[in-house]
Short mmCIF file of C-alpha atoms and ligand atoms in Angstrom, two decimals:
data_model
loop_
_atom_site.label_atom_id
_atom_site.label_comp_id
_atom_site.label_asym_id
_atom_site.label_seq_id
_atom_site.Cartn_x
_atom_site.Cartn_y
_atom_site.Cartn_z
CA UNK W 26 104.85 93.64 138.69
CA UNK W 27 107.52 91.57 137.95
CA UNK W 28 109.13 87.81 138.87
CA UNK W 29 112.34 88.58 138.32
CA UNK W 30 112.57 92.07 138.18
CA UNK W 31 116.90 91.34 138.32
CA UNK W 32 116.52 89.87 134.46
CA UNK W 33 113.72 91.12 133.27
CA UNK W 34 115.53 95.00 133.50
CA UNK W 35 119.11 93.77 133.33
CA UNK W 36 121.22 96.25 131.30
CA UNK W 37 121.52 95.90 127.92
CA UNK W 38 125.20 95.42 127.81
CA UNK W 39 125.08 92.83 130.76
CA UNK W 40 122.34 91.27 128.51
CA UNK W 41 124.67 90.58 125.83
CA UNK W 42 127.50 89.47 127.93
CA UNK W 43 125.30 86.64 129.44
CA UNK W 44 124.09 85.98 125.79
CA UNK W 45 127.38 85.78 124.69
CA UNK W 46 129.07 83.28 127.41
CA UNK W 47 125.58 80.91 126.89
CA UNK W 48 125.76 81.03 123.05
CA UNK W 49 129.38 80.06 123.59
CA UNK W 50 128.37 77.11 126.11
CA UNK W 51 125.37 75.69 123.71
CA UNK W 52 128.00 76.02 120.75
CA UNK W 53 130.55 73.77 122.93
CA UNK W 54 127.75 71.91 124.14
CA UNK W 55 126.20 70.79 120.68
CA UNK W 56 129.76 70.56 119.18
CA UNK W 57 130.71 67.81 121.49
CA UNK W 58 127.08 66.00 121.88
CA UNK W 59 125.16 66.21 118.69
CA UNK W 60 126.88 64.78 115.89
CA UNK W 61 124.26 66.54 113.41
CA UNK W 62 125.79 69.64 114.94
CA UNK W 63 129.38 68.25 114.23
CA UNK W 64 128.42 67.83 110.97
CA UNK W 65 126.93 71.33 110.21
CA UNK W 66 129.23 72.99 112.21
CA UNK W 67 131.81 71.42 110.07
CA UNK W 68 130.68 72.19 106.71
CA UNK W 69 130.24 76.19 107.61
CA UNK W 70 133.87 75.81 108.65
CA UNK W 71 132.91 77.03 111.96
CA UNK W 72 134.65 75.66 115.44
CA UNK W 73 132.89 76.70 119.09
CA UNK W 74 135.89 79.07 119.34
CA UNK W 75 134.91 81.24 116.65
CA UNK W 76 132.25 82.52 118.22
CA UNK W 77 133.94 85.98 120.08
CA UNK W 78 130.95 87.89 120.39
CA UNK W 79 127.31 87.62 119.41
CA UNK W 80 128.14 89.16 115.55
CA UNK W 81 129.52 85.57 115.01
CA UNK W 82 126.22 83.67 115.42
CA UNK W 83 126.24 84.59 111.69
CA UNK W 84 129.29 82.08 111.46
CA UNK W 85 126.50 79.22 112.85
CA UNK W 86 124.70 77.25 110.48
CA UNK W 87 120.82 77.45 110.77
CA UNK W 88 118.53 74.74 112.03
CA UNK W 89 115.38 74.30 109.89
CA UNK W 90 111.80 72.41 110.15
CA UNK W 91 112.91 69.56 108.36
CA UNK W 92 116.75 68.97 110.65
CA UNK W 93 114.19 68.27 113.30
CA UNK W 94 112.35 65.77 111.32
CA UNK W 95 115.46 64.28 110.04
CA UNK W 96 116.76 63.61 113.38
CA UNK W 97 113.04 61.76 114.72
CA UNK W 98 113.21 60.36 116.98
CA UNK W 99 116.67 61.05 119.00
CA UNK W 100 119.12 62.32 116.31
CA UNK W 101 119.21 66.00 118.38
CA UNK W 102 119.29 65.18 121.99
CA UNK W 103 122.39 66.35 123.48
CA UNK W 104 122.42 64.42 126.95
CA UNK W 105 121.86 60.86 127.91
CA UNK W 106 118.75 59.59 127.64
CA UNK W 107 118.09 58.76 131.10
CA UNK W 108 118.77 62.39 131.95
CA UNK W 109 115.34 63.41 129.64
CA UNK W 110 112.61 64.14 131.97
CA UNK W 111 110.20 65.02 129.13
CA UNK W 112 109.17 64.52 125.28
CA UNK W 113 106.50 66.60 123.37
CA UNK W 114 106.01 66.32 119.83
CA UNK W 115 104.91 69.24 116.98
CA UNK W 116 103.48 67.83 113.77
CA UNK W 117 105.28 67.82 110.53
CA UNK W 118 104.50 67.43 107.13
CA UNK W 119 105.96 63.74 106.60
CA UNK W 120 103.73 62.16 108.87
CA UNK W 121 106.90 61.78 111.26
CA UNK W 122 106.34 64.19 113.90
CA UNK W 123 109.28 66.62 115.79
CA UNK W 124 110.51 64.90 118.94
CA UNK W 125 111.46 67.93 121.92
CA UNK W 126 112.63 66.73 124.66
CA UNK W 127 113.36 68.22 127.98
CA UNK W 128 116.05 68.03 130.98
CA UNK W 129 114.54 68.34 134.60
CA UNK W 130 116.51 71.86 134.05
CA UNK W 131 114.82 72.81 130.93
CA UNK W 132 111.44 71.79 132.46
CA UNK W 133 111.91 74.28 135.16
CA UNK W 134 113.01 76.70 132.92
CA UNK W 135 110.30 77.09 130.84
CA UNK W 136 108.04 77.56 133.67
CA UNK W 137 110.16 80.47 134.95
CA UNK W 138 109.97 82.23 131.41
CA UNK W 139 106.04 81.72 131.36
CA UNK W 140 105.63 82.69 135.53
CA UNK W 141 107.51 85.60 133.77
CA UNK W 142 104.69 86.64 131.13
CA UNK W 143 102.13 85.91 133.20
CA UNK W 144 103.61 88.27 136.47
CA UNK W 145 103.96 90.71 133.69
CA UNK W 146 100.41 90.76 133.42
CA UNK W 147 99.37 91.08 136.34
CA UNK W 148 98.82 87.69 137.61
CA UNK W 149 98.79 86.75 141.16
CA UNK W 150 98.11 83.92 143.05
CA UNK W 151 94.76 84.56 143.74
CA UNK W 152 94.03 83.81 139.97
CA UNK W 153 92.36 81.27 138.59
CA UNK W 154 93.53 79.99 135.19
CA UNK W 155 91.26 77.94 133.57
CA UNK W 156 93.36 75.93 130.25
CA UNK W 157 91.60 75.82 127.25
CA UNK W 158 94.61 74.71 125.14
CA UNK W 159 95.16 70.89 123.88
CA UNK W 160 96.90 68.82 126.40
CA UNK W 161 98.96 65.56 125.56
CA UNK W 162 102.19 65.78 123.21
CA UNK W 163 101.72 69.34 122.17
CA UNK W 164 103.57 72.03 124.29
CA UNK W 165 100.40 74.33 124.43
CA UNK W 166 98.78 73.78 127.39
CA UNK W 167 101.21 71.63 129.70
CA UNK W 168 104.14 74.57 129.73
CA UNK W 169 101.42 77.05 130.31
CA UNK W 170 100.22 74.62 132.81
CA UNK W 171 103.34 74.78 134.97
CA UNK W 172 104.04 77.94 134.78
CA UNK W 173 100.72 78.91 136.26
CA UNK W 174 101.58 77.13 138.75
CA UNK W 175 104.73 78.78 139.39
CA UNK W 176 103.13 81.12 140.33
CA UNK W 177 100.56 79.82 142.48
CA UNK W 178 97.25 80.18 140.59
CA UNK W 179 94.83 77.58 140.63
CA UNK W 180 94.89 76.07 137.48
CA UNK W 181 91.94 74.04 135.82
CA UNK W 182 93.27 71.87 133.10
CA UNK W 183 90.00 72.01 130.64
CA UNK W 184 91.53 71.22 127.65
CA UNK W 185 89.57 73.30 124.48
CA UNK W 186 86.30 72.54 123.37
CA UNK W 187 82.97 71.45 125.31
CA UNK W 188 81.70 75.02 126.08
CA UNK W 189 79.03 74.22 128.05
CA UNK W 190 81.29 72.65 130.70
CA UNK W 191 84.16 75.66 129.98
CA UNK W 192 81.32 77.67 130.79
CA UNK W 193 80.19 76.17 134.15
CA UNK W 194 83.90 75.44 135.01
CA UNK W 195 84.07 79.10 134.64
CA UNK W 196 81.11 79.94 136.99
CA UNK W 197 81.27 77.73 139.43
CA UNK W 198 85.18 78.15 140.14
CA UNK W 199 85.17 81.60 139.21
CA UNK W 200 88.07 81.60 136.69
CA UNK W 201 89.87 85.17 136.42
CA UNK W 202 91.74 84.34 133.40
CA UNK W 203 91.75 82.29 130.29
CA UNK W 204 94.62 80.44 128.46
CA UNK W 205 93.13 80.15 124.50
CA UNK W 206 93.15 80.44 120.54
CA UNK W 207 91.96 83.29 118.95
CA UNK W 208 89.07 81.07 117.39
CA UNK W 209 88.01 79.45 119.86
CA UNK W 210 87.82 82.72 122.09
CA UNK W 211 85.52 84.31 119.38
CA UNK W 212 83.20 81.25 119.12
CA UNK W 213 83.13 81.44 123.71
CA UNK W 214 81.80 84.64 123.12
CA UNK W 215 79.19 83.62 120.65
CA UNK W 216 78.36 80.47 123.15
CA UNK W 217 77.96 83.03 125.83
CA UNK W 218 75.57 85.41 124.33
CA UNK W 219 73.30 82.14 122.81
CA UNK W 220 73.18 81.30 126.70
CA UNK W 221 72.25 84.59 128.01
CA UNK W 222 75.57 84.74 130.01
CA UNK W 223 76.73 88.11 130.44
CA UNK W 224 80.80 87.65 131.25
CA UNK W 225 80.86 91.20 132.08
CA UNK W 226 77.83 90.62 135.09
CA UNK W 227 78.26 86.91 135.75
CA UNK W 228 81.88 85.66 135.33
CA UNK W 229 84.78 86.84 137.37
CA UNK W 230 86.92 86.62 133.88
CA UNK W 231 89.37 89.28 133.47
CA UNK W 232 92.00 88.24 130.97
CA UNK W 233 92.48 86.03 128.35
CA UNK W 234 96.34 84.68 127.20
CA UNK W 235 95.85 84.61 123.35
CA UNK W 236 98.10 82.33 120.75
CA UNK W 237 98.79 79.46 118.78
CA UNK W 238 97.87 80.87 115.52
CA UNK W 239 97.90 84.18 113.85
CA UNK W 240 95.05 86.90 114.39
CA UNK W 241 94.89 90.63 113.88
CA UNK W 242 94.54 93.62 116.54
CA UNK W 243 90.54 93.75 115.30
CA UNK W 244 90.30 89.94 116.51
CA UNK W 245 91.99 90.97 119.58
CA UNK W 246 89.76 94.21 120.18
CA UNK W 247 86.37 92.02 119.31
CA UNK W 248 87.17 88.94 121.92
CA UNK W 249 88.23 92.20 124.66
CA UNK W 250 84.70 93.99 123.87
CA UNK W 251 83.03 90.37 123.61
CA UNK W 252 83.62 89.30 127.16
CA UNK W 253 84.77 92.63 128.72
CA UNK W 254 88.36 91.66 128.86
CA UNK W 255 92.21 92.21 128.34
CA UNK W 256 93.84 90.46 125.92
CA UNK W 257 97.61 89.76 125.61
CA UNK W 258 99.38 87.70 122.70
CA UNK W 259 100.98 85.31 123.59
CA UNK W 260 103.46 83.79 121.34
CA UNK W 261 105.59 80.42 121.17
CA UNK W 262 106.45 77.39 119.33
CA UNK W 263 107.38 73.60 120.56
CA UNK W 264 110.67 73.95 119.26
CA UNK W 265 111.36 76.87 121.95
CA UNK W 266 109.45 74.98 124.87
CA UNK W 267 105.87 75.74 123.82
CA UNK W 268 104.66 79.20 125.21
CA UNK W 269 106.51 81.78 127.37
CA UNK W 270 108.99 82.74 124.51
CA UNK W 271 107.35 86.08 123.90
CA UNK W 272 104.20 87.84 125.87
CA UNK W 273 102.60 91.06 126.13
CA UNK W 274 103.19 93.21 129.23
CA UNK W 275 100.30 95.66 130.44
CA UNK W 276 101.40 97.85 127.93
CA UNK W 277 100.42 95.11 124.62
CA UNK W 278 102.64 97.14 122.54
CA UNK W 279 104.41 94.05 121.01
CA UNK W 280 105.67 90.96 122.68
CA UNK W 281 108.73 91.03 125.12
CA UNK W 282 111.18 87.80 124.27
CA UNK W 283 113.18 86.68 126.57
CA UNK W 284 116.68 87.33 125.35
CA UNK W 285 118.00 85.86 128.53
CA UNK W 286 117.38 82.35 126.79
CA UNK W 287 116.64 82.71 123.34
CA UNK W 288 119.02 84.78 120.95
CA UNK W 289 116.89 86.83 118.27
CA UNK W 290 117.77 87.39 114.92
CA UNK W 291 115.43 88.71 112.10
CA UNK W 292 116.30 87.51 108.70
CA UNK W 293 115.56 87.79 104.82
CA UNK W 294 113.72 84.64 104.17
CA UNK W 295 115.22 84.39 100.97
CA UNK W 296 119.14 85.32 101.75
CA UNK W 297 118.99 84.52 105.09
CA UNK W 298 121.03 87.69 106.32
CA UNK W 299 120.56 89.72 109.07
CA UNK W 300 118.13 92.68 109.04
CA UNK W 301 118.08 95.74 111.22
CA UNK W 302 116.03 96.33 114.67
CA UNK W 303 112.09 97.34 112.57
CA UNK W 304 112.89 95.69 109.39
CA UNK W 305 110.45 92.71 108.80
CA UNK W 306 111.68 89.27 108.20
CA UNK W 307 111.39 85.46 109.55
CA UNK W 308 112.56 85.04 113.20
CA UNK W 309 115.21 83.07 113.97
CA UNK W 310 115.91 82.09 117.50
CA UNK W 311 119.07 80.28 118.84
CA UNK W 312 118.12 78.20 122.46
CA UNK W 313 120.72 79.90 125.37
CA UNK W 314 120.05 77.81 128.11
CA UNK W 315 118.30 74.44 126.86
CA UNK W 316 120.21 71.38 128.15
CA UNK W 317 118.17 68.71 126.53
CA UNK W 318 118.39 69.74 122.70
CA UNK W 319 120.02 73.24 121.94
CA UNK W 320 118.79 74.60 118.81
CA UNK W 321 121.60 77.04 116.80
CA UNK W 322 119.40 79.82 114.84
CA UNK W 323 116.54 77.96 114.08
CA UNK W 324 114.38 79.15 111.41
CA UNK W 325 110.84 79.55 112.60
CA UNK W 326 108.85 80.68 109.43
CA UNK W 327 107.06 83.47 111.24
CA UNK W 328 107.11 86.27 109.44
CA UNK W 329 107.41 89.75 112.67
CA UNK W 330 109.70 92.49 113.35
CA UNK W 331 111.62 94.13 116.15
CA UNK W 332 109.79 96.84 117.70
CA UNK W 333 112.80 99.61 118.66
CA UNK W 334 112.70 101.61 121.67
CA UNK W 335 112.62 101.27 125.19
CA UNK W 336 108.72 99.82 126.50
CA UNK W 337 107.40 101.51 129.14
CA UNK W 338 107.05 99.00 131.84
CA UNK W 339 110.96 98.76 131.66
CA UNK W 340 112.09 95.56 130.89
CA UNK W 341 114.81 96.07 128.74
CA UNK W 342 114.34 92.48 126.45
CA UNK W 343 112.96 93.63 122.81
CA UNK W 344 109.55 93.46 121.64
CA UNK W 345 108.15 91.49 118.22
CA UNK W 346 105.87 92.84 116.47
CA UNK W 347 102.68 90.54 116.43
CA UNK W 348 103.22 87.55 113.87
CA UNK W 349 101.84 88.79 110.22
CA UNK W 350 102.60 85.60 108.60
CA UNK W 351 104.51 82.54 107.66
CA UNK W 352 107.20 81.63 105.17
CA UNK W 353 106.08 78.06 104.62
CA UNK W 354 102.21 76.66 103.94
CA UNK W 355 101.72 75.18 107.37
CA UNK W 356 98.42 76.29 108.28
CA UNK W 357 96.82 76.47 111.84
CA UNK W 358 93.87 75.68 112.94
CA UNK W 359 91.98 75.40 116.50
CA UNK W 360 95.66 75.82 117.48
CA UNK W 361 96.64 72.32 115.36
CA UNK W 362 99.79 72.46 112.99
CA UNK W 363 98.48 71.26 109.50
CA UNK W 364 100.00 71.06 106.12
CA UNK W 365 98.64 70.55 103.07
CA UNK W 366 100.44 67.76 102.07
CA UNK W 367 99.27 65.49 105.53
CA UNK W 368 95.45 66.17 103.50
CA UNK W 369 96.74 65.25 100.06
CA UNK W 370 98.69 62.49 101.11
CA UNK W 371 95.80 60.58 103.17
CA UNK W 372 93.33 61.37 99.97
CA UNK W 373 95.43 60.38 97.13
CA UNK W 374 96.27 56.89 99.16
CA UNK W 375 92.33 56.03 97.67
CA UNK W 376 91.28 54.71 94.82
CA UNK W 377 88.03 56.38 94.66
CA UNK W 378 89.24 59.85 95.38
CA UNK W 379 90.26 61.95 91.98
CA UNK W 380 93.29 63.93 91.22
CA UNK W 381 91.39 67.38 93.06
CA UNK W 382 90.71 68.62 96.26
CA UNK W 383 90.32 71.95 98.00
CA UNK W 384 90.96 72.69 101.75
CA UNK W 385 88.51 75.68 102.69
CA UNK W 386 88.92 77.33 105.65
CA UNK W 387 86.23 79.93 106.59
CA UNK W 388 84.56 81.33 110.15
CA UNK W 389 86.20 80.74 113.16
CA UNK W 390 88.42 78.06 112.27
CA UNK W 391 85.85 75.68 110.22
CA UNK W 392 87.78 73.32 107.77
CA UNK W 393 86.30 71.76 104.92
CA UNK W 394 87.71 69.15 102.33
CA UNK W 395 85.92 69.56 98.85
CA UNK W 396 87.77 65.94 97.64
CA UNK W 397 87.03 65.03 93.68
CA UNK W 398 85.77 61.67 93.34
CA UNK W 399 87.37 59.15 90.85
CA UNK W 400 85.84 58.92 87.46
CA UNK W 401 85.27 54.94 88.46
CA UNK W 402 84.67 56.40 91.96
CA UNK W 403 81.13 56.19 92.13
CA UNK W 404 79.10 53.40 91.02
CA UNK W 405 74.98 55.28 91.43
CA UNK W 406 74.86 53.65 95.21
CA UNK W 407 74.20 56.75 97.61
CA UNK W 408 75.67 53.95 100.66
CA UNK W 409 78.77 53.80 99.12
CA UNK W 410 79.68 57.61 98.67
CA UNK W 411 78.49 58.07 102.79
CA UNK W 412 80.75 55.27 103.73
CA UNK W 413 83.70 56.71 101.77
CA UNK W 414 83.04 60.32 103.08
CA UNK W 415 83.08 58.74 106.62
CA UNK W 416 86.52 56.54 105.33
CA UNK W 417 88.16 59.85 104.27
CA UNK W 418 86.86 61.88 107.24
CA UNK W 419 88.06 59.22 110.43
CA UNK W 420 91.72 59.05 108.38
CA UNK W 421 92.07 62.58 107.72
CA UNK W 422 91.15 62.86 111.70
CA UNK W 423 93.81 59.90 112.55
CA UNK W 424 96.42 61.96 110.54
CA UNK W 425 95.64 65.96 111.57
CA UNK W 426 94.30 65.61 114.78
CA UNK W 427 91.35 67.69 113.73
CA UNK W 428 87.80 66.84 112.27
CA UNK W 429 86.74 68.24 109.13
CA UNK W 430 84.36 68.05 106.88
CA UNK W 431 84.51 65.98 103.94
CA UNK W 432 82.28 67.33 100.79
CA UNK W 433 82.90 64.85 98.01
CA UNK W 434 82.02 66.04 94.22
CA UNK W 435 81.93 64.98 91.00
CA UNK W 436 85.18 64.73 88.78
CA UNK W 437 86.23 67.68 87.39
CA UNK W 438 84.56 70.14 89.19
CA UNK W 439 86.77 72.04 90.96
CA UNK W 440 88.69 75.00 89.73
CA UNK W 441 91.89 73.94 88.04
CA UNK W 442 94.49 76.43 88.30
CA UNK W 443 97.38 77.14 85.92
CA UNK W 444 100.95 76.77 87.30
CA UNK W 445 100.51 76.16 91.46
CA UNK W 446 97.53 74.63 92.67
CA UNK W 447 95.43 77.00 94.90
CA UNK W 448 94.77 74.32 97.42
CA UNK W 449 93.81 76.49 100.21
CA UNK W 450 91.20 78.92 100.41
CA UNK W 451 91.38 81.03 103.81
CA UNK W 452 88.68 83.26 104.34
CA UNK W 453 88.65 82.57 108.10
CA UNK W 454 87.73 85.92 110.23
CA UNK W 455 90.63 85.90 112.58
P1 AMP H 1189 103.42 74.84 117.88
O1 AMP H 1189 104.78 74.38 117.54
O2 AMP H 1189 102.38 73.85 117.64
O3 AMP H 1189 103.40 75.39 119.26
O4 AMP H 1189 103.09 76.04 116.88
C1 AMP H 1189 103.93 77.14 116.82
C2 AMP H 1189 103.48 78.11 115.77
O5 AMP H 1189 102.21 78.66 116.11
C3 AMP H 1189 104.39 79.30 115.69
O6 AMP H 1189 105.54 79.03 114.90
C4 AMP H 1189 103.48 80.34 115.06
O7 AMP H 1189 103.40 80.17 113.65
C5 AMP H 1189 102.13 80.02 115.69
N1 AMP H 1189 101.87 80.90 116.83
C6 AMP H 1189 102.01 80.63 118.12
N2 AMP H 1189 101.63 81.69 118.89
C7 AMP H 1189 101.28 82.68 118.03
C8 AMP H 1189 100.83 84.04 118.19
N3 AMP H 1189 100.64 84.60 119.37
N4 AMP H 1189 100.59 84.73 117.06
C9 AMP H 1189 100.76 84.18 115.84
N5 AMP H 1189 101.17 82.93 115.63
C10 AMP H 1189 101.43 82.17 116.71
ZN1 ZN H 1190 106.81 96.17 128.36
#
């Protein structure tokens, strides 16, 4: 099944001519808009009309996590403000979050691409999609949101966590598919089984639309035999509109990106040059058709590959490989952006917290903070350390959007490593 059969099997070659006259247009565009652009355009000694054919995206300069953060709030947008419809925000490490904004256009658009992955799947209208993801400035769950739509399901915006009501959401609307991180599918499926529920018997589920973080093809295989259903990845990022930038078809034999609107590249994280179609490397997308904020090969830190051949449902845009990894130390977890330094930077603003502290992240997605106390830290009253566990624990929470748990011990305690600290211990069964 397709929704737009037309682009989803154009030909190859037309593929690249369309690719070619939009990478020209968002190299005009941001050349006369964004004076970052003009800037970066000008020290690579590249003008709009150099581009001649899609070999010269090498001649662009590339976009990286911390341009975006540079620019907060506005520095980016490339039409007037009144035209922005939309902001979302992605977390970054400064504190300062990423600002994406949309045009009424780009809105659209990123509905089409994710009525796209889910057609591809098999969705109808008579679905039910109930939305597990976080809604509010993140991209996760609104874009997937509208695209459902699109296409006519009935969507129930649940938001993650509070199982019990997922759960009788689930029964009592009879919700066909599900729209979730790999964690907190896995901990459903425990929830299910506590309860007695048998998805297989008493829920009408029959998909699930897995992403936001990293997992493996066992993860996948244990949430399909869990609650007796298909599972396709489902893979995007803020900076690209959130999800519907790559999604598997029936096939799940790697992710189908739309090449339509986002030009692929694969790259040596180190050098930065191009590698062939199978070679693995950091993905690098350039936006085709955003109006809003165009992004020129914008380094994403995930760490995939192209898969080559033709797929077997025949759309002819290329397939990544499922994400193996990340170039940078952003973690993820329950679908959150986190780095390290948001942690460090909230404890070592206390007096009473020491020079050492360990993120551990183990289960499905449980986060703990082992945070050295202060030699002066602690004074023999057992009110004073709960009070400062509870201090640390709300402002970690106002600064990662996530609870975790906040183990304070003594000074010196925790394993000192030579040259980089091991900060982060991930033992998490994803
Ligand atoms: P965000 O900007 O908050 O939407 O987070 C985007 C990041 O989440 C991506 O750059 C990836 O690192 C990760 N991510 C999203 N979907 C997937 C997926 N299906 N598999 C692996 N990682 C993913
Ligand atoms: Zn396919």
């Amino acid at each position: 099944m397709f929704w737009d059969q037309k682009i989803e099997t154009i030909e190859r070659t037309a593929l690249e001519a369309l690719q070619l006259m939009r990478l020209q247009a968002t190299v005009s565009r941001v050349a006369c808009k964004v004076p970052r652009y003009q800037q970066k355009l000008a020290d690579c000694g590249t003008k709009p009309s150099d581009i001649r054919s899609l070999a010269d995206v090498q001649r662009l300069p590339f976009t990286s996590n911390s341009d975006l953060r540079d620019a907060y709030p506005a520095g980016l947008l490339a039409i007037a403000p009144d035209e922005v419809l939309r902001l979302h925000t992605s977390s970054g490490t400064t504190g300062k979050p990423k600002a994406l904004f949309f045009s009424a256009n780009d809105v659209n658009n990123a509905a089409e691409l994710v009525a796209r992955c889910l057609v591809m799947t098999g969705v109808t209208r008579r679905d039910v999609l109930q939305n597990m993801m976080t809604y509010g400035l993140f991209t996760g769950a609104l874009v997937m949101h509208y695209g459902a739509e699109k296409v006519g399901c009935l969507v129930i915006p649940a938001g993650p966590g509070n199982s019990e009501k997922q759960l009788l959401l689930m029964q009592d609307f009879r919700t066909t598919i599900v729209h979730v991180t790999p964690s907190y599918a896995l901990y459903l499926a425990d929830f299910m089984e506590k309860k007695g529920v048998d998805p297989r018997k008493d829920l009408a589920l029959r998909k699930a639309f897995v992403g936001a973080e990293p997992y493996t093809e066992e993860t996948r295989r244990k949430i399909e035999e869990a609650l007796g259903i298909d599972v396709y990845n489902s893979y995007g990022m803020s900076e690209m509109n959130g999800p519907g930038v790559a999604f598997e078809c029936e096939h799940k034999c790697g992710m189908h990106l739309w090449e339509d609107n986002y030009l692929l590249e694969i790259v040596d994280p180190q050098t930065g040059k191009p590698l062939p179609d199978g070679q693995t490397g950091e993905l690098v997308l350039t936006t085709l058709c955003r109006e809003a904020m165009p992004l020129l090969r914008y380094r994403t830190r995930d760490i995939t590959s192209i898969i080559p051949g033709p797929c077997p449902c025949g759309r002819t845009h290329r397939r990544l490989h499922r994400i193996t990894g990340r170039t940078d130390d952003m973690l993820i977890v329950r679908g959150v952006n986190i780095y390290p330094q948001q942690i460090e930077r909230v404890l070592m603003s206390l007096p009473s917290v020491g020079r050492n502290y360990q993120i551990v992240l183990e289960g499905l997605d449980e986060m703990t903070i082992n945070v050295e106390l202060a030699e002066a830290g602690f004074d023999g009253h057992v009110e004073h350390l709960t009070r400062l566990q509870s201090e640390i624990t709300d402002r970690l929470r106002a600064e990662i959007l996530t609870k975790p748990k906040v183990h304070l011990v003594p000074p010196g305690t925790l394993p000192v490593s030579e040259g980089k600290a091991k900060r982060v211990i991930d033992s998490r069964s994803l």
